[in-house]
């Protein structure tokens, strides 16, 4: 089992920035962020593999940046130019498999508890 703990959520004004962090306890190959807005399904936001493969949802390209530290114990999501439609619960996710290389079909095994981001 891999434990994931998010931090950094909160309220921000439209056009502002916020950075989410996630501590990971255990080996993983794929890491990333999903989000769920009220009344909507959970969707992938960004993924990063141990080999450095990075992918973004179209809705966040150019605004969000995913990164990790070299030890792969902390995952980050830098969010710029935030808009109200970015309001959601953000989840740190991870997997020991390589499903994140398969694009939109990846459903991670490990999930954090989530951190709320509210843009107004």
mmCIF file with all atom_site columns, C-alpha atoms in Angstrom:
data_model
loop_
_atom_site.group_PDB
_atom_site.id
_atom_site.type_symbol
_atom_site.label_atom_id
_atom_site.label_alt_id
_atom_site.label_comp_id
_atom_site.label_asym_id
_atom_site.label_entity_id
_atom_site.label_seq_id
_atom_site.pdbx_PDB_ins_code
_atom_site.Cartn_x
_atom_site.Cartn_y
_atom_site.Cartn_z
_atom_site.occupancy
_atom_site.B_iso_or_equiv
_atom_site.pdbx_formal_charge
_atom_site.auth_seq_id
_atom_site.auth_comp_id
_atom_site.auth_asym_id
_atom_site.auth_atom_id
_atom_site.pdbx_PDB_model_num
ATOM 1   C CA . UNK A 1 1   ? 0.000   0.000  0.000   1.00 0.00 ? 1   UNK A CA 1
ATOM 2   C CA . UNK A 1 2   ? 1.158   3.552  -0.789  1.00 0.00 ? 2   UNK A CA 1
ATOM 3   C CA . UNK A 1 3   ? 0.034   6.370  1.459   1.00 0.00 ? 3   UNK A CA 1
ATOM 4   C CA . UNK A 1 4   ? -0.644  9.739  -0.169  1.00 0.00 ? 4   UNK A CA 1
ATOM 5   C CA . UNK A 1 5   ? -1.233  12.963 1.763   1.00 0.00 ? 5   UNK A CA 1
ATOM 6   C CA . UNK A 1 6   ? -2.176  16.170 -0.026  1.00 0.00 ? 6   UNK A CA 1
ATOM 7   C CA . UNK A 1 7   ? -1.726  19.736 1.176   1.00 0.00 ? 7   UNK A CA 1
ATOM 8   C CA . UNK A 1 8   ? -2.010  23.231 -0.244  1.00 0.00 ? 8   UNK A CA 1
ATOM 9   C CA . UNK A 1 9   ? -5.650  23.556 -1.134  1.00 0.00 ? 9   UNK A CA 1
ATOM 10  C CA . UNK A 1 10  ? -7.844  26.512 -0.236  1.00 0.00 ? 10  UNK A CA 1
ATOM 11  C CA . UNK A 1 11  ? -9.613  29.489 -1.730  1.00 0.00 ? 11  UNK A CA 1
ATOM 12  C CA . UNK A 1 12  ? -8.124  31.731 -4.394  1.00 0.00 ? 12  UNK A CA 1
ATOM 13  C CA . UNK A 1 13  ? -9.396  34.487 -6.654  1.00 0.00 ? 13  UNK A CA 1
ATOM 14  C CA . UNK A 1 14  ? -9.768  33.932 -10.372 1.00 0.00 ? 14  UNK A CA 1
ATOM 15  C CA . UNK A 1 15  ? -6.503  34.556 -12.148 1.00 0.00 ? 15  UNK A CA 1
ATOM 16  C CA . UNK A 1 16  ? -4.506  33.592 -9.103  1.00 0.00 ? 16  UNK A CA 1
ATOM 17  C CA . UNK A 1 17  ? -2.107  30.732 -8.444  1.00 0.00 ? 17  UNK A CA 1
ATOM 18  C CA . UNK A 1 18  ? -1.884  27.874 -6.018  1.00 0.00 ? 18  UNK A CA 1
ATOM 19  C CA . UNK A 1 19  ? 0.479   24.964 -5.472  1.00 0.00 ? 19  UNK A CA 1
ATOM 20  C CA . UNK A 1 20  ? -0.591  21.572 -4.259  1.00 0.00 ? 20  UNK A CA 1
ATOM 21  C CA . UNK A 1 21  ? 1.810   19.130 -2.652  1.00 0.00 ? 21  UNK A CA 1
ATOM 22  C CA . UNK A 1 22  ? 1.533   15.431 -2.005  1.00 0.00 ? 22  UNK A CA 1
ATOM 23  C CA . UNK A 1 23  ? 3.782   13.256 0.100   1.00 0.00 ? 23  UNK A CA 1
ATOM 24  C CA . UNK A 1 24  ? 4.154   9.697  -1.134  1.00 0.00 ? 24  UNK A CA 1
ATOM 25  C CA . UNK A 1 25  ? 5.150   6.796  1.084   1.00 0.00 ? 25  UNK A CA 1
ATOM 26  C CA . UNK A 1 26  ? 6.233   3.859  -1.049  1.00 0.00 ? 26  UNK A CA 1
ATOM 27  C CA . UNK A 1 27  ? 7.429   2.957  -4.517  1.00 0.00 ? 27  UNK A CA 1
ATOM 28  C CA . UNK A 1 28  ? 5.332   4.105  -7.457  1.00 0.00 ? 28  UNK A CA 1
ATOM 29  C CA . UNK A 1 29  ? 5.881   4.423  -11.201 1.00 0.00 ? 29  UNK A CA 1
ATOM 30  C CA . UNK A 1 30  ? 2.940   6.599  -12.182 1.00 0.00 ? 30  UNK A CA 1
ATOM 31  C CA . UNK A 1 31  ? 1.930   9.629  -10.138 1.00 0.00 ? 31  UNK A CA 1
ATOM 32  C CA . UNK A 1 32  ? -0.562  12.337 -10.806 1.00 0.00 ? 32  UNK A CA 1
ATOM 33  C CA . UNK A 1 33  ? -3.520  14.501 -9.909  1.00 0.00 ? 33  UNK A CA 1
ATOM 34  C CA . UNK A 1 34  ? -7.210  13.921 -10.504 1.00 0.00 ? 34  UNK A CA 1
ATOM 35  C CA . UNK A 1 35  ? -10.038 16.271 -9.618  1.00 0.00 ? 35  UNK A CA 1
ATOM 36  C CA . UNK A 1 36  ? -13.751 16.075 -9.053  1.00 0.00 ? 36  UNK A CA 1
ATOM 37  C CA . UNK A 1 37  ? -16.098 19.026 -9.311  1.00 0.00 ? 37  UNK A CA 1
ATOM 38  C CA . UNK A 1 38  ? -19.552 18.853 -7.681  1.00 0.00 ? 38  UNK A CA 1
ATOM 39  C CA . UNK A 1 39  ? -21.885 16.677 -9.705  1.00 0.00 ? 39  UNK A CA 1
ATOM 40  C CA . UNK A 1 40  ? -19.156 15.574 -12.098 1.00 0.00 ? 40  UNK A CA 1
ATOM 41  C CA . UNK A 1 41  ? -16.997 12.467 -12.369 1.00 0.00 ? 41  UNK A CA 1
ATOM 42  C CA . UNK A 1 42  ? -13.370 12.345 -11.337 1.00 0.00 ? 42  UNK A CA 1
ATOM 43  C CA . UNK A 1 43  ? -11.085 13.283 -14.195 1.00 0.00 ? 43  UNK A CA 1
ATOM 44  C CA . UNK A 1 44  ? -7.350  13.213 -14.696 1.00 0.00 ? 44  UNK A CA 1
ATOM 45  C CA . UNK A 1 45  ? -5.562  16.548 -14.523 1.00 0.00 ? 45  UNK A CA 1
ATOM 46  C CA . UNK A 1 46  ? -1.887  15.683 -14.937 1.00 0.00 ? 46  UNK A CA 1
ATOM 47  C CA . UNK A 1 47  ? 0.363   12.660 -14.705 1.00 0.00 ? 47  UNK A CA 1
ATOM 48  C CA . UNK A 1 48  ? 4.079   12.077 -14.425 1.00 0.00 ? 48  UNK A CA 1
ATOM 49  C CA . UNK A 1 49  ? 6.004   8.829  -14.555 1.00 0.00 ? 49  UNK A CA 1
ATOM 50  C CA . UNK A 1 50  ? 9.289   7.875  -12.926 1.00 0.00 ? 50  UNK A CA 1
ATOM 51  C CA . UNK A 1 51  ? 10.834  8.110  -16.395 1.00 0.00 ? 51  UNK A CA 1
ATOM 52  C CA . UNK A 1 52  ? 9.617   11.684 -16.789 1.00 0.00 ? 52  UNK A CA 1
ATOM 53  C CA . UNK A 1 53  ? 6.658   11.134 -19.107 1.00 0.00 ? 53  UNK A CA 1
ATOM 54  C CA . UNK A 1 54  ? 4.309   14.065 -18.437 1.00 0.00 ? 54  UNK A CA 1
ATOM 55  C CA . UNK A 1 55  ? 0.743   14.484 -19.652 1.00 0.00 ? 55  UNK A CA 1
ATOM 56  C CA . UNK A 1 56  ? -1.949  17.091 -19.059 1.00 0.00 ? 56  UNK A CA 1
ATOM 57  C CA . UNK A 1 57  ? -5.648  17.328 -19.596 1.00 0.00 ? 57  UNK A CA 1
ATOM 58  C CA . UNK A 1 58  ? -6.437  19.745 -22.418 1.00 0.00 ? 58  UNK A CA 1
ATOM 59  C CA . UNK A 1 59  ? -8.282  22.049 -20.022 1.00 0.00 ? 59  UNK A CA 1
ATOM 60  C CA . UNK A 1 60  ? -5.157  22.750 -17.948 1.00 0.00 ? 60  UNK A CA 1
ATOM 61  C CA . UNK A 1 61  ? -2.396  22.734 -20.574 1.00 0.00 ? 61  UNK A CA 1
ATOM 62  C CA . UNK A 1 62  ? -0.295  25.859 -20.356 1.00 0.00 ? 62  UNK A CA 1
ATOM 63  C CA . UNK A 1 63  ? -1.649  26.734 -16.897 1.00 0.00 ? 63  UNK A CA 1
ATOM 64  C CA . UNK A 1 64  ? -0.762  23.784 -14.661 1.00 0.00 ? 64  UNK A CA 1
ATOM 65  C CA . UNK A 1 65  ? 2.634   22.171 -14.122 1.00 0.00 ? 65  UNK A CA 1
ATOM 66  C CA . UNK A 1 66  ? 3.222   18.794 -12.504 1.00 0.00 ? 66  UNK A CA 1
ATOM 67  C CA . UNK A 1 67  ? 6.572   17.968 -10.969 1.00 0.00 ? 67  UNK A CA 1
ATOM 68  C CA . UNK A 1 68  ? 8.207   15.714 -8.408  1.00 0.00 ? 68  UNK A CA 1
ATOM 69  C CA . UNK A 1 69  ? 11.320  15.756 -6.306  1.00 0.00 ? 69  UNK A CA 1
ATOM 70  C CA . UNK A 1 70  ? 14.229  13.502 -7.226  1.00 0.00 ? 70  UNK A CA 1
ATOM 71  C CA . UNK A 1 71  ? 13.500  11.078 -4.419  1.00 0.00 ? 71  UNK A CA 1
ATOM 72  C CA . UNK A 1 72  ? 9.914   10.797 -5.681  1.00 0.00 ? 72  UNK A CA 1
ATOM 73  C CA . UNK A 1 73  ? 8.590   11.344 -2.190  1.00 0.00 ? 73  UNK A CA 1
ATOM 74  C CA . UNK A 1 74  ? 6.798   14.573 -2.997  1.00 0.00 ? 74  UNK A CA 1
ATOM 75  C CA . UNK A 1 75  ? 4.562   15.409 -5.927  1.00 0.00 ? 75  UNK A CA 1
ATOM 76  C CA . UNK A 1 76  ? 3.555   18.954 -6.848  1.00 0.00 ? 76  UNK A CA 1
ATOM 77  C CA . UNK A 1 77  ? 0.932   20.654 -8.959  1.00 0.00 ? 77  UNK A CA 1
ATOM 78  C CA . UNK A 1 78  ? 1.536   24.317 -9.710  1.00 0.00 ? 78  UNK A CA 1
ATOM 79  C CA . UNK A 1 79  ? -1.698  25.896 -10.845 1.00 0.00 ? 79  UNK A CA 1
ATOM 80  C CA . UNK A 1 80  ? -1.651  29.316 -12.521 1.00 0.00 ? 80  UNK A CA 1
ATOM 81  C CA . UNK A 1 81  ? -4.372  31.443 -14.097 1.00 0.00 ? 81  UNK A CA 1
ATOM 82  C CA . UNK A 1 82  ? -6.984  29.636 -12.046 1.00 0.00 ? 82  UNK A CA 1
ATOM 83  C CA . UNK A 1 83  ? -10.580 29.928 -13.151 1.00 0.00 ? 83  UNK A CA 1
ATOM 84  C CA . UNK A 1 84  ? -13.867 29.145 -11.379 1.00 0.00 ? 84  UNK A CA 1
ATOM 85  C CA . UNK A 1 85  ? -14.205 25.994 -13.464 1.00 0.00 ? 85  UNK A CA 1
ATOM 86  C CA . UNK A 1 86  ? -11.048 24.701 -11.771 1.00 0.00 ? 86  UNK A CA 1
ATOM 87  C CA . UNK A 1 87  ? -12.970 24.513 -8.494  1.00 0.00 ? 87  UNK A CA 1
ATOM 88  C CA . UNK A 1 88  ? -12.878 20.899 -7.384  1.00 0.00 ? 88  UNK A CA 1
ATOM 89  C CA . UNK A 1 89  ? -11.562 18.386 -4.907  1.00 0.00 ? 89  UNK A CA 1
ATOM 90  C CA . UNK A 1 90  ? -8.052  17.536 -6.042  1.00 0.00 ? 90  UNK A CA 1
ATOM 91  C CA . UNK A 1 91  ? -6.685  14.057 -5.429  1.00 0.00 ? 91  UNK A CA 1
ATOM 92  C CA . UNK A 1 92  ? -3.091  12.902 -5.458  1.00 0.00 ? 92  UNK A CA 1
ATOM 93  C CA . UNK A 1 93  ? -2.891  9.503  -7.138  1.00 0.00 ? 93  UNK A CA 1
ATOM 94  C CA . UNK A 1 94  ? -0.270  6.863  -7.766  1.00 0.00 ? 94  UNK A CA 1
ATOM 95  C CA . UNK A 1 95  ? 0.252   3.395  -9.141  1.00 0.00 ? 95  UNK A CA 1
ATOM 96  C CA . UNK A 1 96  ? 3.086   0.897  -9.370  1.00 0.00 ? 96  UNK A CA 1
ATOM 97  C CA . UNK A 1 97  ? 2.012   -0.050 -12.864 1.00 0.00 ? 97  UNK A CA 1
ATOM 98  C CA . UNK A 1 98  ? 2.515   1.886  -16.085 1.00 0.00 ? 98  UNK A CA 1
ATOM 99  C CA . UNK A 1 99  ? -1.115  2.674  -16.814 1.00 0.00 ? 99  UNK A CA 1
ATOM 100 C CA . UNK A 1 100 ? -0.471  6.413  -16.937 1.00 0.00 ? 100 UNK A CA 1
ATOM 101 C CA . UNK A 1 101 ? 1.312   5.817  -20.241 1.00 0.00 ? 101 UNK A CA 1
ATOM 102 C CA . UNK A 1 102 ? -1.997  4.677  -21.730 1.00 0.00 ? 102 UNK A CA 1
ATOM 103 C CA . UNK A 1 103 ? -3.578  8.106  -21.638 1.00 0.00 ? 103 UNK A CA 1
ATOM 104 C CA . UNK A 1 104 ? -7.141  8.776  -20.526 1.00 0.00 ? 104 UNK A CA 1
ATOM 105 C CA . UNK A 1 105 ? -7.866  5.158  -19.639 1.00 0.00 ? 105 UNK A CA 1
ATOM 106 C CA . UNK A 1 106 ? -5.639  5.145  -16.541 1.00 0.00 ? 106 UNK A CA 1
ATOM 107 C CA . UNK A 1 107 ? -7.431  4.614  -13.244 1.00 0.00 ? 107 UNK A CA 1
ATOM 108 C CA . UNK A 1 108 ? -4.919  4.756  -10.375 1.00 0.00 ? 108 UNK A CA 1
ATOM 109 C CA . UNK A 1 109 ? -4.759  2.222  -7.597  1.00 0.00 ? 109 UNK A CA 1
ATOM 110 C CA . UNK A 1 110 ? -3.753  4.557  -4.783  1.00 0.00 ? 110 UNK A CA 1
ATOM 111 C CA . UNK A 1 111 ? -5.622  7.753  -3.861  1.00 0.00 ? 111 UNK A CA 1
ATOM 112 C CA . UNK A 1 112 ? -5.125  10.484 -1.296  1.00 0.00 ? 112 UNK A CA 1
ATOM 113 C CA . UNK A 1 113 ? -7.988  11.909 0.729   1.00 0.00 ? 113 UNK A CA 1
ATOM 114 C CA . UNK A 1 114 ? -8.195  14.998 -1.439  1.00 0.00 ? 114 UNK A CA 1
ATOM 115 C CA . UNK A 1 115 ? -7.779  18.716 -0.935  1.00 0.00 ? 115 UNK A CA 1
ATOM 116 C CA . UNK A 1 116 ? -10.374 21.297 -1.903  1.00 0.00 ? 116 UNK A CA 1
ATOM 117 C CA . UNK A 1 117 ? -9.517  24.103 -4.296  1.00 0.00 ? 117 UNK A CA 1
ATOM 118 C CA . UNK A 1 118 ? -12.092 26.860 -4.645  1.00 0.00 ? 118 UNK A CA 1
ATOM 119 C CA . UNK A 1 119 ? -11.708 29.615 -7.243  1.00 0.00 ? 119 UNK A CA 1
ATOM 120 C CA . UNK A 1 120 ? -14.039 32.599 -7.111  1.00 0.00 ? 120 UNK A CA 1
#
